[in-house]
Amino acid sequence: MDQLKRALDFCTRHQAILNYSLVSLLTALCEYIFSVVLFKCPCNSDNALYGISFLLVPAFILFLLGCIWNARMWRLVTGCHQEKCCSSCYHHILIPVLGRASVAPLTWIAVALLGASSYECAASGNDIIKNFMCKGVSKMCQAQVAEIPCNKTLSEKMSKGSLNLQAQSQLMGLFLILLIVIVGVISTCVSHCCSPVSYMQLQFWKMYVKKENELFQTKAKEHAATLAERNINSFFQTADQTPDQPADPTAFQTPSNEDWKKISLLYTFNPEEQHYSMIHEFVNTDRGSTAKFGQGNKNPSVLGFVDEAGQSESGI
């Protein structure tokens, strides 16, 4: 039991890293399956289009899915036609969202480059590559370049004295992975160095937000169930009454539209106040009626978990 508890604690502390690792692993697996099962280079004049499409189109689809799956994106755009929502600091939100949405597509491209099939197919149909490989050789050479993905002997023969297409692809894949790791480490260090709170307070903050979301989900379900039961009971009771004496529904308090809008705003950190979420700020500012409500400073990327806490439970 102790080992299981330690394993669960480890997963909780490193949930974000584990999520990205799982996404990368699944993406790499999907790319491998696609390459083995579906990828068939035509080995003709359409090589460039086919190879580039296989390399970039799935990556673009994964990027869009990453944006759709991010809770902060939906908090940003839902109801953005309203003036108060549109005043949010978009540049503080979009950069982290786009960065996280790029994990899967960059993994796809990196794995595809290491596999080399897509690049080899695309490059063999590119005029620049053809001219480079056939410099000082007969014109028949350029027609043969397109057949390289389907003829390994021809590939070895034409690449003597220089890197072949597969080696070029693998080098680009390795450098892309190195670049991703460097950018990830630097951005993580910078975001934590710019954290407005200490390490221990940040850990407490994450615990609070997680617990607040769990309680919100529970209370929201209870409230919704009670409201639904009240309305259904009132409907059937009214049907049993005479038209002149309809049954009055039981009084029931529910948050107003304005209250829902206030707690749905993107979280903005205010160093002068100790509010850990929009609900916390809403409660401490007399239900958001004071002038201080929503007047936080910039939203540090390290505090992005405040808006994303309910993503797994509430979905898109």
Short mmCIF file of C-alpha atoms in Angstrom, two decimals:
data_model
loop_
_atom_site.label_atom_id
_atom_site.label_comp_id
_atom_site.label_asym_id
_atom_site.label_seq_id
_atom_site.Cartn_x
_atom_site.Cartn_y
_atom_site.Cartn_z
CA MET A 1 0.00 0.00 0.00
CA ASP A 2 2.84 2.41 0.80
CA GLN A 3 4.40 1.85 -2.62
CA LEU A 4 1.05 2.41 -4.30
CA LYS A 5 0.54 5.62 -2.32
CA ARG A 6 4.02 6.87 -3.29
CA ALA A 7 3.31 6.06 -6.92
CA LEU A 8 0.02 7.98 -6.80
CA ASP A 9 1.72 10.93 -5.10
CA PHE A 10 4.40 10.93 -7.79
CA CYS A 11 1.76 10.90 -10.55
CA THR A 12 -0.10 13.76 -8.87
CA ARG A 13 3.03 15.91 -8.49
CA HIS A 14 4.14 15.33 -12.07
CA GLN A 15 0.73 15.13 -13.70
CA ALA A 16 1.49 17.70 -16.41
CA ILE A 17 4.75 16.01 -17.45
CA LEU A 18 3.10 12.59 -17.46
CA ASN A 19 0.23 13.93 -19.59
CA TYR A 20 2.63 15.37 -22.17
CA SER A 21 4.64 12.14 -22.14
CA LEU A 22 1.51 10.09 -22.73
CA VAL A 23 0.42 12.38 -25.56
CA SER A 24 3.86 12.12 -27.16
CA LEU A 25 3.92 8.33 -26.78
CA LEU A 26 0.47 7.90 -28.33
CA THR A 27 1.37 10.29 -31.16
CA ALA A 28 4.59 8.38 -31.89
CA LEU A 29 2.66 5.11 -31.89
CA CYS A 30 0.04 6.48 -34.27
CA GLU A 31 2.71 7.83 -36.60
CA TYR A 32 4.46 4.46 -36.69
CA ILE A 33 1.20 2.66 -37.48
CA PHE A 34 0.35 5.18 -40.21
CA SER A 35 3.82 4.82 -41.74
CA VAL A 36 3.71 1.03 -41.79
CA VAL A 37 0.08 0.55 -42.81
CA LEU A 38 -0.88 3.56 -44.93
CA PHE A 39 2.21 5.29 -46.28
CA LYS A 40 3.00 4.29 -49.87
CA CYS A 41 5.16 6.75 -51.78
CA PRO A 42 3.97 6.93 -55.43
CA CYS A 43 7.58 7.27 -56.71
CA ASN A 44 6.62 9.67 -59.49
CA SER A 45 6.12 13.40 -60.00
CA ASP A 46 3.64 13.50 -57.09
CA ASN A 47 6.26 12.54 -54.50
CA ALA A 48 6.64 16.05 -53.06
CA LEU A 49 2.91 16.60 -52.54
CA TYR A 50 2.36 13.15 -51.06
CA GLY A 51 5.33 13.28 -48.70
CA ILE A 52 4.66 16.79 -47.44
CA SER A 53 0.96 16.03 -46.96
CA PHE A 54 1.71 12.95 -44.88
CA LEU A 55 4.23 14.90 -42.82
CA LEU A 56 2.28 18.12 -42.19
CA VAL A 57 -1.47 17.47 -42.54
CA PRO A 58 -1.76 15.06 -39.57
CA ALA A 59 0.44 17.43 -37.54
CA PHE A 60 -1.91 20.34 -38.32
CA ILE A 61 -4.94 18.24 -37.34
CA LEU A 62 -3.26 17.33 -34.04
CA PHE A 63 -2.50 21.02 -33.45
CA LEU A 64 -6.16 21.95 -33.91
CA LEU A 65 -7.24 19.14 -31.59
CA GLY A 66 -4.72 20.36 -29.00
CA CYS A 67 -6.25 23.85 -29.13
CA ILE A 68 -9.78 22.46 -28.87
CA TRP A 69 -8.85 20.26 -25.91
CA ASN A 70 -7.35 23.13 -23.89
CA ALA A 71 -9.74 24.46 -21.26
CA ARG A 72 -8.18 27.95 -21.22
CA MET A 73 -8.91 28.35 -24.93
CA TRP A 74 -12.62 27.82 -24.30
CA ARG A 75 -12.62 30.10 -21.28
CA LEU A 76 -11.09 32.71 -23.57
CA VAL A 77 -13.46 32.43 -26.52
CA THR A 78 -16.78 31.47 -24.87
CA GLY A 79 -18.91 34.60 -24.84
CA CYS A 80 -16.01 36.71 -26.17
CA HIS A 81 -18.43 38.93 -28.07
CA GLN A 82 -19.19 40.57 -24.74
CA GLU A 83 -17.07 43.61 -24.00
CA LYS A 84 -15.89 42.45 -20.59
CA CYS A 85 -14.61 39.13 -21.95
CA CYS A 86 -12.88 40.75 -24.90
CA SER A 87 -10.82 42.93 -22.55
CA SER A 88 -8.84 39.83 -21.41
CA CYS A 89 -5.10 39.77 -22.04
CA TYR A 90 -5.14 37.44 -25.05
CA HIS A 91 -1.39 37.41 -25.56
CA HIS A 92 -0.85 36.06 -22.04
CA ILE A 93 -3.22 33.17 -22.77
CA LEU A 94 -2.67 32.29 -26.41
CA ILE A 95 1.10 31.75 -26.21
CA PRO A 96 0.89 29.04 -23.49
CA VAL A 97 -2.15 27.47 -25.18
CA LEU A 98 -0.45 27.31 -28.58
CA GLY A 99 2.74 26.02 -26.98
CA ARG A 100 0.94 23.13 -25.28
CA ALA A 101 -1.09 22.38 -28.40
CA SER A 102 2.20 22.01 -30.32
CA VAL A 103 3.37 18.98 -28.31
CA ALA A 104 1.54 16.37 -30.40
CA PRO A 105 2.21 17.86 -33.87
CA LEU A 106 5.92 18.39 -33.15
CA THR A 107 6.13 14.82 -31.89
CA TRP A 108 4.49 13.62 -35.11
CA ILE A 109 6.95 15.57 -37.27
CA ALA A 110 9.97 14.47 -35.23
CA VAL A 111 9.01 10.79 -35.33
CA ALA A 112 8.20 11.01 -39.04
CA LEU A 113 11.62 12.56 -39.73
CA LEU A 114 13.36 9.83 -37.75
CA GLY A 115 11.46 7.24 -39.74
CA ALA A 116 12.60 9.11 -42.88
CA SER A 117 9.91 7.73 -45.20
CA SER A 118 7.93 10.98 -45.52
CA TYR A 119 10.96 13.21 -46.01
CA GLU A 120 12.57 10.81 -48.46
CA CYS A 121 9.40 10.75 -50.54
CA ALA A 122 8.91 14.54 -50.40
CA ALA A 123 12.57 15.37 -51.09
CA SER A 124 12.82 12.99 -54.03
CA GLY A 125 10.14 15.05 -55.76
CA ASN A 126 11.73 18.42 -55.02
CA ASP A 127 13.53 20.16 -57.91
CA ILE A 128 16.25 21.59 -55.64
CA ILE A 129 17.11 18.14 -54.28
CA LYS A 130 17.04 16.71 -57.78
CA ASN A 131 19.48 19.34 -59.06
CA PHE A 132 21.76 18.79 -56.08
CA MET A 133 21.87 15.02 -56.44
CA CYS A 134 22.20 15.09 -60.23
CA LYS A 135 24.81 17.84 -60.51
CA GLY A 136 27.11 16.99 -63.38
CA VAL A 137 25.15 13.84 -64.27
CA SER A 138 22.95 13.02 -67.25
CA LYS A 139 19.39 14.32 -67.48
CA MET A 140 18.05 10.82 -66.89
CA CYS A 141 19.24 11.18 -63.32
CA GLN A 142 16.45 13.60 -62.36
CA ALA A 143 13.82 11.15 -63.55
CA GLN A 144 15.46 8.43 -61.47
CA VAL A 145 15.51 10.51 -58.26
CA ALA A 146 11.74 10.13 -57.92
CA GLU A 147 12.22 6.36 -57.79
CA ILE A 148 14.62 6.45 -54.83
CA PRO A 149 11.95 5.72 -52.14
CA CYS A 150 11.03 2.52 -54.00
CA ASN A 151 14.57 1.46 -54.89
CA LYS A 152 17.12 1.30 -52.06
CA THR A 153 19.92 0.22 -54.40
CA LEU A 154 19.36 3.31 -56.51
CA SER A 155 19.40 5.48 -53.35
CA GLU A 156 22.81 4.15 -52.31
CA LYS A 157 24.19 4.57 -55.80
CA MET A 158 23.06 8.20 -56.23
CA SER A 159 24.05 9.41 -52.76
CA LYS A 160 27.71 8.46 -52.87
CA GLY A 161 29.86 11.29 -51.54
CA SER A 162 26.98 12.94 -49.65
CA LEU A 163 24.30 12.17 -47.08
CA ASN A 164 21.42 10.19 -48.50
CA LEU A 165 17.84 11.36 -48.01
CA GLN A 166 17.20 9.06 -45.06
CA ALA A 167 20.27 10.35 -43.21
CA GLN A 168 19.22 13.96 -43.86
CA SER A 169 15.76 13.24 -42.48
CA GLN A 170 17.07 11.57 -39.34
CA LEU A 171 19.48 14.44 -38.64
CA MET A 172 16.64 16.95 -38.95
CA GLY A 173 14.53 14.82 -36.62
CA LEU A 174 17.28 14.71 -33.99
CA PHE A 175 17.86 18.47 -34.18
CA LEU A 176 14.10 19.08 -33.91
CA ILE A 177 13.92 16.95 -30.75
CA LEU A 178 16.95 18.79 -29.33
CA LEU A 179 15.30 22.14 -30.08
CA ILE A 180 12.04 21.06 -28.43
CA VAL A 181 13.87 19.93 -25.28
CA ILE A 182 15.90 23.15 -25.08
CA VAL A 183 12.84 25.38 -25.54
CA GLY A 184 10.85 23.32 -23.04
CA VAL A 185 13.55 23.51 -20.36
CA ILE A 186 14.13 27.24 -20.86
CA SER A 187 10.41 28.11 -20.85
CA THR A 188 9.82 26.01 -17.72
CA CYS A 189 12.73 27.65 -15.90
CA VAL A 190 11.67 31.15 -16.93
CA SER A 191 8.02 30.60 -15.95
CA HIS A 192 9.00 29.31 -12.49
CA CYS A 193 11.58 32.04 -11.98
CA CYS A 194 8.84 34.59 -12.75
CA SER A 195 6.40 32.91 -10.37
CA PRO A 196 4.69 35.51 -8.14
CA VAL A 197 4.60 33.09 -5.20
CA SER A 198 7.06 30.77 -3.47
CA TYR A 199 7.42 27.06 -4.21
CA MET A 200 5.49 25.86 -1.14
CA GLN A 201 2.66 28.32 -1.70
CA LEU A 202 2.45 27.21 -5.32
CA GLN A 203 2.07 23.58 -4.17
CA PHE A 204 -0.67 24.61 -1.73
CA TRP A 205 -2.33 26.64 -4.50
CA LYS A 206 -2.49 23.59 -6.77
CA MET A 207 -3.99 21.50 -3.95
CA TYR A 208 -6.59 24.18 -3.29
CA VAL A 209 -7.60 24.54 -6.93
CA LYS A 210 -7.92 20.77 -7.32
CA LYS A 211 -10.08 20.47 -4.20
CA GLU A 212 -12.17 23.49 -5.16
CA ASN A 213 -12.89 21.97 -8.55
CA GLU A 214 -13.85 18.62 -7.00
CA LEU A 215 -16.27 20.33 -4.62
CA PHE A 216 -17.64 22.52 -7.43
CA GLN A 217 -18.36 19.47 -9.57
CA THR A 218 -20.11 17.75 -6.66
CA LYS A 219 -22.17 20.77 -5.63
CA ALA A 220 -23.03 21.65 -9.23
CA LYS A 221 -24.37 18.13 -9.84
CA GLU A 222 -26.42 18.25 -6.63
CA HIS A 223 -27.76 21.71 -7.49
CA ALA A 224 -28.61 20.69 -11.05
CA ALA A 225 -30.31 17.50 -9.84
CA THR A 226 -32.38 19.43 -7.28
CA LEU A 227 -33.40 22.05 -9.83
CA ALA A 228 -34.29 19.42 -12.40
CA GLU A 229 -36.34 17.45 -9.86
CA ARG A 230 -38.17 20.60 -8.77
CA ASN A 231 -39.05 21.51 -12.37
CA ILE A 232 -40.17 17.99 -13.28
CA ASN A 233 -42.30 17.68 -10.13
CA SER A 234 -43.84 21.08 -10.81
CA PHE A 235 -44.60 20.08 -14.40
CA PHE A 236 -46.45 16.92 -13.44
CA GLN A 237 -48.21 18.57 -10.49
CA THR A 238 -49.45 21.30 -12.83
CA ALA A 239 -50.76 18.67 -15.22
CA ASP A 240 -52.85 17.20 -12.36
CA GLN A 241 -54.34 20.58 -11.42
CA THR A 242 -57.23 22.36 -13.04
CA PRO A 243 -56.34 25.15 -15.49
CA ASP A 244 -57.71 27.73 -13.06
CA GLN A 245 -55.55 26.50 -10.18
CA PRO A 246 -52.05 25.64 -11.44
CA ALA A 247 -49.52 24.49 -8.86
CA ASP A 248 -46.90 27.08 -7.94
CA PRO A 249 -43.31 25.83 -8.25
CA THR A 250 -41.26 25.73 -5.05
CA ALA A 251 -38.97 28.74 -4.66
CA PHE A 252 -35.41 27.87 -5.65
CA GLN A 253 -32.32 30.07 -5.67
CA THR A 254 -29.75 29.60 -8.42
CA PRO A 255 -26.78 31.80 -9.47
CA SER A 256 -27.66 34.63 -11.83
CA ASN A 257 -26.27 34.98 -15.34
CA GLU A 258 -24.02 37.78 -14.10
CA ASP A 259 -22.61 35.58 -11.33
CA TRP A 260 -21.82 32.80 -13.83
CA LYS A 261 -20.06 35.31 -16.08
CA LYS A 262 -17.93 36.60 -13.23
CA ILE A 263 -16.63 33.22 -12.08
CA SER A 264 -16.02 32.19 -15.73
CA LEU A 265 -13.60 35.04 -16.39
CA LEU A 266 -9.98 34.11 -16.99
CA TYR A 267 -7.98 34.22 -13.78
CA THR A 268 -5.69 37.23 -13.38
CA PHE A 269 -3.18 37.33 -10.54
CA ASN A 270 -3.27 40.30 -8.18
CA PRO A 271 -0.20 40.51 -5.91
CA GLU A 272 -2.11 42.73 -3.47
CA GLU A 273 -4.80 40.11 -2.82
CA GLN A 274 -4.51 36.45 -1.89
CA HIS A 275 -7.13 34.95 -4.18
CA TYR A 276 -6.53 31.46 -5.52
CA SER A 277 -9.30 31.37 -8.14
CA MET A 278 -12.10 33.42 -9.63
CA ILE A 279 -14.58 31.82 -7.22
CA HIS A 280 -12.31 32.72 -4.31
CA GLU A 281 -12.10 36.31 -5.55
CA PHE A 282 -15.86 36.38 -6.22
CA VAL A 283 -16.63 35.35 -2.63
CA ASN A 284 -14.12 37.76 -1.05
CA THR A 285 -15.32 40.79 -3.06
CA ASP A 286 -18.99 40.62 -2.02
CA ARG A 287 -19.98 38.42 -4.97
CA GLY A 288 -17.85 40.44 -7.36
CA SER A 289 -19.59 43.74 -6.61
CA THR A 290 -16.54 45.67 -5.41
CA ALA A 291 -14.23 47.69 -7.64
CA LYS A 292 -11.32 45.35 -6.93
CA PHE A 293 -12.96 42.36 -8.60
CA GLY A 294 -11.17 41.31 -11.78
CA GLN A 295 -8.46 43.96 -11.45
CA GLY A 296 -5.51 41.61 -11.33
CA ASN A 297 -2.22 42.15 -13.09
CA LYS A 298 -0.82 39.90 -15.81
CA ASN A 299 -1.60 36.20 -15.71
CA PRO A 300 1.73 34.35 -15.30
CA SER A 301 1.99 31.18 -17.36
CA VAL A 302 3.05 29.23 -14.26
CA LEU A 303 -0.46 29.87 -12.85
CA GLY A 304 -2.24 28.51 -15.91
CA PHE A 305 -3.39 25.51 -13.85
CA VAL A 306 -6.02 27.75 -12.19
CA ASP A 307 -8.09 27.91 -15.39
CA GLU A 308 -7.29 24.36 -16.50
CA ALA A 309 -8.15 22.52 -13.29
CA GLY A 310 -11.60 21.48 -14.47
CA GLN A 311 -10.56 20.35 -17.93
CA SER A 312 -10.58 16.60 -17.32
CA GLU A 313 -13.85 16.66 -15.41
CA SER A 314 -15.85 19.16 -17.44
CA GLY A 315 -14.39 18.34 -20.88
CA ILE A 316 -14.58 20.87 -23.69
#
